[in-house]
Amino acid sequence: MLHTILFLIFAGICVAGALNFLLQRHPVNSALSLIVVMGSLALLFLLLGAEFVAAVQIIVYAGAVMVLFVFVIMLLNAGEEERTRGSRVALFLGVPGLIALFGLLCWTLSASRFQLGQVQIGGYYVPTQELGIALFREFLLPFEITSVLVLIAIMGAVVLARKERP
Amino acid sequence: MIPLSWYLILSAILFAIGVASFLIKRSIITIFMSIELMLNAVNLTFVAFANHWHQVSGQVFVFFVMVVAAAEAAVGLAIVLAVFRTRETLNVDQVNLLKL
């Protein structure tokens, strides 16, 4: 019962934030509603027993990535976006395809809901120690490759954002 | 006790809203943010299935998705800065040439 109430509250906040993200015209409003979505997703991760992932979601996504976005929005002084012809084409071709995709996903999920079973609070809980053991033993090679990827991304960002010398 | 499919349907809703805003929005920065929304929806699916099969791997994959998203945001925002510096606009309809 408690799980149902908590899930419905945070799922409602999530969907409301995402719809607000879609409907707002100003990029700063969109960014702030995306932060709301990420925060309530972190609480849903807590309900699923992934406490470390929830903390990292808040710190990395809502903390670092979104601050970067808001910083760039304010640096570029981005105003409200205007409607153009290209966006109408996307509206009339993209939205029916999107509804088809969403209907297909929901149909597949509801057809297999009896095989998927139930979730309960505390039914499965991952301590951070277990997560660290999995990350640094089983997934050591992907972890190291990811560090190279991040290094390349940092250098690429510095090179791209640098002012061209005349 | 709630069905696992509720989490998956919530994830599908978030992903669909992400795709919709990717198609409808015209500002480059908002399009980047809708990619982040889609990645978040996928993360919810990973954690839900990690809970279902009692496997840690699903949560480890969430970390890799987050790292790739952070790298993508850094490089993408640098590209947005470079585009704005040469084009003076953020509207994707006016950014249709590779070379000025």
Short mmCIF file of C-alpha atoms in Angstrom, two decimals:
data_model
loop_
_atom_site.label_atom_id
_atom_site.label_comp_id
_atom_site.label_asym_id
_atom_site.label_seq_id
_atom_site.Cartn_x
_atom_site.Cartn_y
_atom_site.Cartn_z
CA MET A 1 0.00 0.00 0.00
CA LEU A 2 2.77 2.40 1.01
CA HIS A 3 4.74 1.40 -2.08
CA THR A 4 1.73 2.10 -4.31
CA ILE A 5 1.18 5.55 -2.81
CA LEU A 6 4.86 6.51 -3.04
CA PHE A 7 5.12 5.19 -6.58
CA LEU A 8 2.03 7.08 -7.71
CA ILE A 9 3.19 10.35 -6.14
CA PHE A 10 6.68 10.26 -7.65
CA ALA A 11 5.55 8.86 -10.99
CA GLY A 12 3.01 11.69 -11.16
CA ILE A 13 5.70 14.28 -10.41
CA CYS A 14 7.92 12.64 -13.03
CA VAL A 15 5.29 12.71 -15.79
CA ALA A 16 4.18 16.23 -14.87
CA GLY A 17 7.78 17.46 -15.00
CA ALA A 18 8.36 15.78 -18.35
CA LEU A 19 5.17 17.30 -19.81
CA ASN A 20 6.19 20.70 -18.49
CA PHE A 21 9.58 20.15 -20.13
CA LEU A 22 7.79 19.48 -23.42
CA LEU A 23 5.39 22.43 -23.20
CA GLN A 24 7.66 25.22 -21.94
CA ARG A 25 9.12 27.53 -24.57
CA HIS A 26 12.01 28.97 -22.61
CA PRO A 27 15.11 26.72 -22.23
CA VAL A 28 15.65 27.65 -18.57
CA ASN A 29 12.12 26.51 -17.66
CA SER A 30 12.71 23.27 -19.56
CA ALA A 31 16.00 22.70 -17.73
CA LEU A 32 14.43 23.26 -14.31
CA SER A 33 11.56 20.86 -15.01
CA LEU A 34 14.11 18.29 -16.20
CA ILE A 35 15.82 18.63 -12.79
CA VAL A 36 12.45 17.86 -11.16
CA VAL A 37 12.15 14.72 -13.32
CA MET A 38 15.66 13.60 -12.33
CA GLY A 39 15.02 14.16 -8.63
CA SER A 40 11.83 12.13 -8.58
CA LEU A 41 13.53 9.41 -10.64
CA ALA A 42 16.18 9.23 -7.90
CA LEU A 43 13.40 8.58 -5.37
CA LEU A 44 12.00 5.83 -7.61
CA PHE A 45 15.50 4.29 -7.66
CA LEU A 46 15.42 4.33 -3.87
CA LEU A 47 12.10 2.48 -3.95
CA LEU A 48 13.73 -0.13 -6.18
CA GLY A 49 16.55 -0.66 -3.67
CA ALA A 50 19.30 1.11 -5.60
CA GLU A 51 20.47 3.66 -3.05
CA PHE A 52 23.90 4.37 -4.51
CA VAL A 53 22.46 4.82 -7.99
CA ALA A 54 19.94 7.27 -6.53
CA ALA A 55 22.73 9.30 -4.88
CA VAL A 56 24.76 9.31 -8.10
CA GLN A 57 21.67 10.34 -10.05
CA ILE A 58 21.29 13.41 -7.84
CA ILE A 59 24.99 14.28 -7.74
CA VAL A 60 25.93 13.64 -11.37
CA TYR A 61 22.75 14.31 -13.30
CA ALA A 62 20.86 16.93 -11.31
CA GLY A 63 24.07 18.37 -9.93
CA ALA A 64 26.73 18.36 -12.62
CA VAL A 65 25.13 17.79 -16.02
CA MET A 66 22.15 20.08 -15.51
CA VAL A 67 24.31 22.83 -14.01
CA LEU A 68 26.38 22.62 -17.19
CA PHE A 69 23.22 22.98 -19.28
CA VAL A 70 21.90 25.93 -17.27
CA PHE A 71 25.34 27.55 -17.42
CA VAL A 72 25.44 27.27 -21.23
CA ILE A 73 21.85 28.56 -21.53
CA MET A 74 22.76 31.62 -19.50
CA LEU A 75 26.10 32.08 -21.28
CA LEU A 76 24.43 32.09 -24.70
CA ASN A 77 21.51 34.20 -23.46
CA ALA A 78 19.04 31.80 -25.07
CA GLY A 79 15.56 33.26 -25.45
CA GLU A 80 12.23 31.66 -26.22
CA GLU A 81 12.24 29.45 -29.27
CA GLU A 82 10.05 30.37 -32.22
CA ARG A 83 7.81 28.04 -34.18
CA THR A 84 8.95 27.46 -37.76
CA ARG A 85 7.88 25.40 -40.77
CA GLY A 86 10.21 22.53 -40.04
CA SER A 87 8.70 22.02 -36.62
CA ARG A 88 5.20 21.62 -38.12
CA VAL A 89 6.47 18.84 -40.39
CA ALA A 90 7.96 17.14 -37.34
CA LEU A 91 4.65 17.61 -35.51
CA PHE A 92 2.49 16.02 -38.20
CA LEU A 93 4.85 13.18 -39.14
CA GLY A 94 6.55 12.53 -35.83
CA VAL A 95 3.65 12.52 -33.40
CA PRO A 96 1.64 9.67 -35.09
CA GLY A 97 4.80 7.56 -35.24
CA LEU A 98 5.48 8.40 -31.62
CA ILE A 99 1.96 7.38 -30.57
CA ALA A 100 2.44 4.12 -32.49
CA LEU A 101 5.74 3.48 -30.69
CA PHE A 102 4.23 4.24 -27.30
CA GLY A 103 1.18 2.05 -27.97
CA LEU A 104 3.41 -0.82 -29.05
CA LEU A 105 5.53 -0.50 -25.89
CA CYS A 106 2.49 -0.40 -23.62
CA TRP A 107 0.86 -3.32 -25.44
CA THR A 108 4.00 -5.45 -25.12
CA LEU A 109 4.39 -4.59 -21.44
CA SER A 110 0.77 -5.23 -20.54
CA ALA A 111 0.75 -8.50 -22.51
CA SER A 112 3.68 -9.82 -20.45
CA ARG A 113 2.74 -8.32 -17.09
CA PHE A 114 2.02 -11.71 -15.49
CA GLN A 115 5.49 -13.01 -16.31
CA LEU A 116 7.10 -9.83 -14.98
CA GLY A 117 5.67 -10.23 -11.49
CA GLN A 118 5.64 -7.84 -8.55
CA VAL A 119 8.08 -5.46 -6.86
CA GLN A 120 8.14 -4.79 -3.14
CA ILE A 121 10.08 -2.37 -0.97
CA GLY A 122 13.14 -4.08 0.47
CA GLY A 123 12.65 -7.13 -1.72
CA TYR A 124 16.01 -6.55 -3.31
CA TYR A 125 18.58 -4.19 -1.88
CA VAL A 126 22.07 -3.58 -3.26
CA PRO A 127 24.68 -2.48 -0.72
CA THR A 128 27.34 -0.17 -2.10
CA GLN A 129 30.00 -2.75 -1.29
CA GLU A 130 28.40 -5.31 -3.59
CA LEU A 131 28.11 -2.73 -6.34
CA GLY A 132 31.77 -1.79 -5.98
CA ILE A 133 32.87 -5.42 -6.11
CA ALA A 134 30.88 -5.93 -9.32
CA LEU A 135 32.20 -2.69 -10.85
CA PHE A 136 35.89 -3.31 -10.08
CA ARG A 137 36.04 -7.07 -10.71
CA GLU A 138 33.52 -8.16 -13.29
CA PHE A 139 33.35 -4.84 -15.16
CA LEU A 140 36.96 -3.69 -14.74
CA LEU A 141 37.76 -3.54 -18.45
CA PRO A 142 34.65 -1.48 -19.39
CA PHE A 143 35.44 0.81 -16.45
CA GLU A 144 38.98 1.47 -17.71
CA ILE A 145 37.76 2.00 -21.27
CA THR A 146 35.20 4.47 -19.94
CA SER A 147 37.98 6.48 -18.27
CA VAL A 148 39.71 6.79 -21.66
CA LEU A 149 36.37 7.91 -23.16
CA VAL A 150 35.99 10.61 -20.51
CA LEU A 151 39.56 11.82 -21.11
CA ILE A 152 38.88 12.08 -24.86
CA ALA A 153 35.61 13.92 -24.14
CA ILE A 154 37.38 16.44 -21.90
CA MET A 155 40.06 17.13 -24.51
CA GLY A 156 37.44 17.36 -27.27
CA ALA A 157 35.35 19.81 -25.26
CA VAL A 158 38.38 22.00 -24.56
CA VAL A 159 39.44 21.99 -28.22
CA LEU A 160 35.91 22.70 -29.50
CA ALA A 161 35.08 25.46 -27.04
CA ARG A 162 38.42 27.27 -27.48
CA LYS A 163 38.34 30.55 -29.38
CA GLU A 164 39.95 30.34 -32.80
CA ARG A 165 43.14 32.35 -33.04
CA PRO A 166 43.22 34.66 -36.08
CA MET B 1 3.65 -4.69 -3.82
CA ILE B 2 3.13 -3.17 -7.22
CA PRO B 3 3.62 -4.80 -10.63
CA LEU B 4 7.00 -4.35 -12.31
CA SER B 5 5.21 -3.34 -15.49
CA TRP B 6 4.15 -0.06 -13.83
CA TYR B 7 7.79 1.00 -13.65
CA LEU B 8 8.34 -0.08 -17.24
CA ILE B 9 5.26 1.81 -18.44
CA LEU B 10 6.45 4.94 -16.59
CA SER B 11 9.78 4.53 -18.34
CA ALA B 12 7.99 4.18 -21.70
CA ILE B 13 6.01 7.37 -21.01
CA LEU B 14 9.19 9.30 -20.19
CA PHE B 15 10.94 7.93 -23.28
CA ALA B 16 7.99 8.87 -25.49
CA ILE B 17 7.94 12.42 -24.09
CA GLY B 18 11.69 12.61 -24.73
CA VAL B 19 11.25 11.55 -28.36
CA ALA B 20 8.36 14.02 -28.77
CA SER B 21 10.38 16.93 -27.46
CA PHE B 22 13.32 15.85 -29.62
CA LEU B 23 11.03 16.16 -32.65
CA ILE B 24 9.09 19.27 -31.68
CA LYS B 25 11.66 21.51 -30.01
CA ARG B 26 13.68 23.89 -32.18
CA SER B 27 16.36 25.03 -29.78
CA ILE B 28 19.62 23.03 -29.86
CA ILE B 29 20.02 23.07 -26.08
CA THR B 30 16.49 21.77 -25.48
CA ILE B 31 17.08 18.99 -28.01
CA PHE B 32 20.16 17.97 -26.02
CA MET B 33 18.13 17.98 -22.82
CA SER B 34 15.51 15.69 -24.39
CA ILE B 35 18.30 13.20 -25.10
CA GLU B 36 19.12 13.31 -21.38
CA LEU B 37 15.43 12.64 -20.61
CA MET B 38 15.47 9.55 -22.86
CA LEU B 39 18.66 8.27 -21.18
CA ASN B 40 17.01 8.72 -17.78
CA ALA B 41 14.02 6.66 -18.90
CA VAL B 42 16.37 3.88 -20.00
CA ASN B 43 18.13 4.06 -16.61
CA LEU B 44 14.81 3.48 -14.86
CA THR B 45 14.29 0.36 -16.99
CA PHE B 46 17.78 -0.90 -16.09
CA VAL B 47 17.19 -0.47 -12.37
CA ALA B 48 13.73 -2.05 -12.54
CA PHE B 49 15.09 -5.14 -14.30
CA ALA B 50 18.04 -5.31 -11.89
CA ASN B 51 15.43 -5.48 -9.13
CA HIS B 52 13.46 -8.13 -10.99
CA TRP B 53 16.32 -10.53 -11.71
CA HIS B 54 18.29 -9.72 -8.54
CA GLN B 55 21.38 -8.87 -10.59
CA VAL B 56 23.88 -6.10 -9.80
CA SER B 57 24.85 -5.78 -13.48
CA GLY B 58 21.81 -3.68 -14.28
CA GLN B 59 22.88 -1.03 -11.80
CA VAL B 60 26.48 -1.10 -13.02
CA PHE B 61 25.18 -0.43 -16.53
CA VAL B 62 23.38 2.64 -15.20
CA PHE B 63 26.78 4.06 -14.24
CA PHE B 64 28.13 3.51 -17.73
CA VAL B 65 25.05 5.21 -19.21
CA MET B 66 25.60 8.17 -16.86
CA VAL B 67 29.28 8.46 -17.82
CA VAL B 68 28.44 8.39 -21.53
CA ALA B 69 25.68 10.98 -20.96
CA ALA B 70 28.08 13.28 -19.11
CA ALA B 71 30.71 12.96 -21.85
CA GLU B 72 28.06 13.59 -24.49
CA ALA B 73 26.81 16.67 -22.65
CA ALA B 74 30.34 18.12 -22.36
CA VAL B 75 31.20 17.60 -26.04
CA GLY B 76 27.72 18.56 -27.25
CA LEU B 77 27.63 21.80 -25.31
CA ALA B 78 31.08 22.68 -26.64
CA ILE B 79 29.71 22.12 -30.16
CA VAL B 80 26.70 24.32 -29.30
CA LEU B 81 29.10 27.06 -28.19
CA ALA B 82 31.06 26.76 -31.44
CA VAL B 83 27.85 26.84 -33.52
CA PHE B 84 26.57 29.89 -31.67
CA ARG B 85 29.89 31.64 -32.13
CA THR B 86 29.77 31.29 -35.92
CA ARG B 87 26.01 31.38 -36.61
CA GLU B 88 24.70 33.68 -33.84
CA THR B 89 21.59 31.51 -33.52
CA LEU B 90 20.40 28.47 -31.59
CA ASN B 91 17.54 27.55 -33.92
CA VAL B 92 18.23 24.24 -35.65
CA ASP B 93 16.34 25.30 -38.78
CA GLN B 94 18.95 27.95 -39.47
CA VAL B 95 21.87 25.59 -38.93
CA ASN B 96 21.76 23.64 -42.19
CA LEU B 97 25.20 24.20 -43.68
CA LEU B 98 28.36 22.35 -42.71
CA LYS B 99 30.54 25.25 -43.81
CA LEU B 100 29.75 28.93 -43.86
#
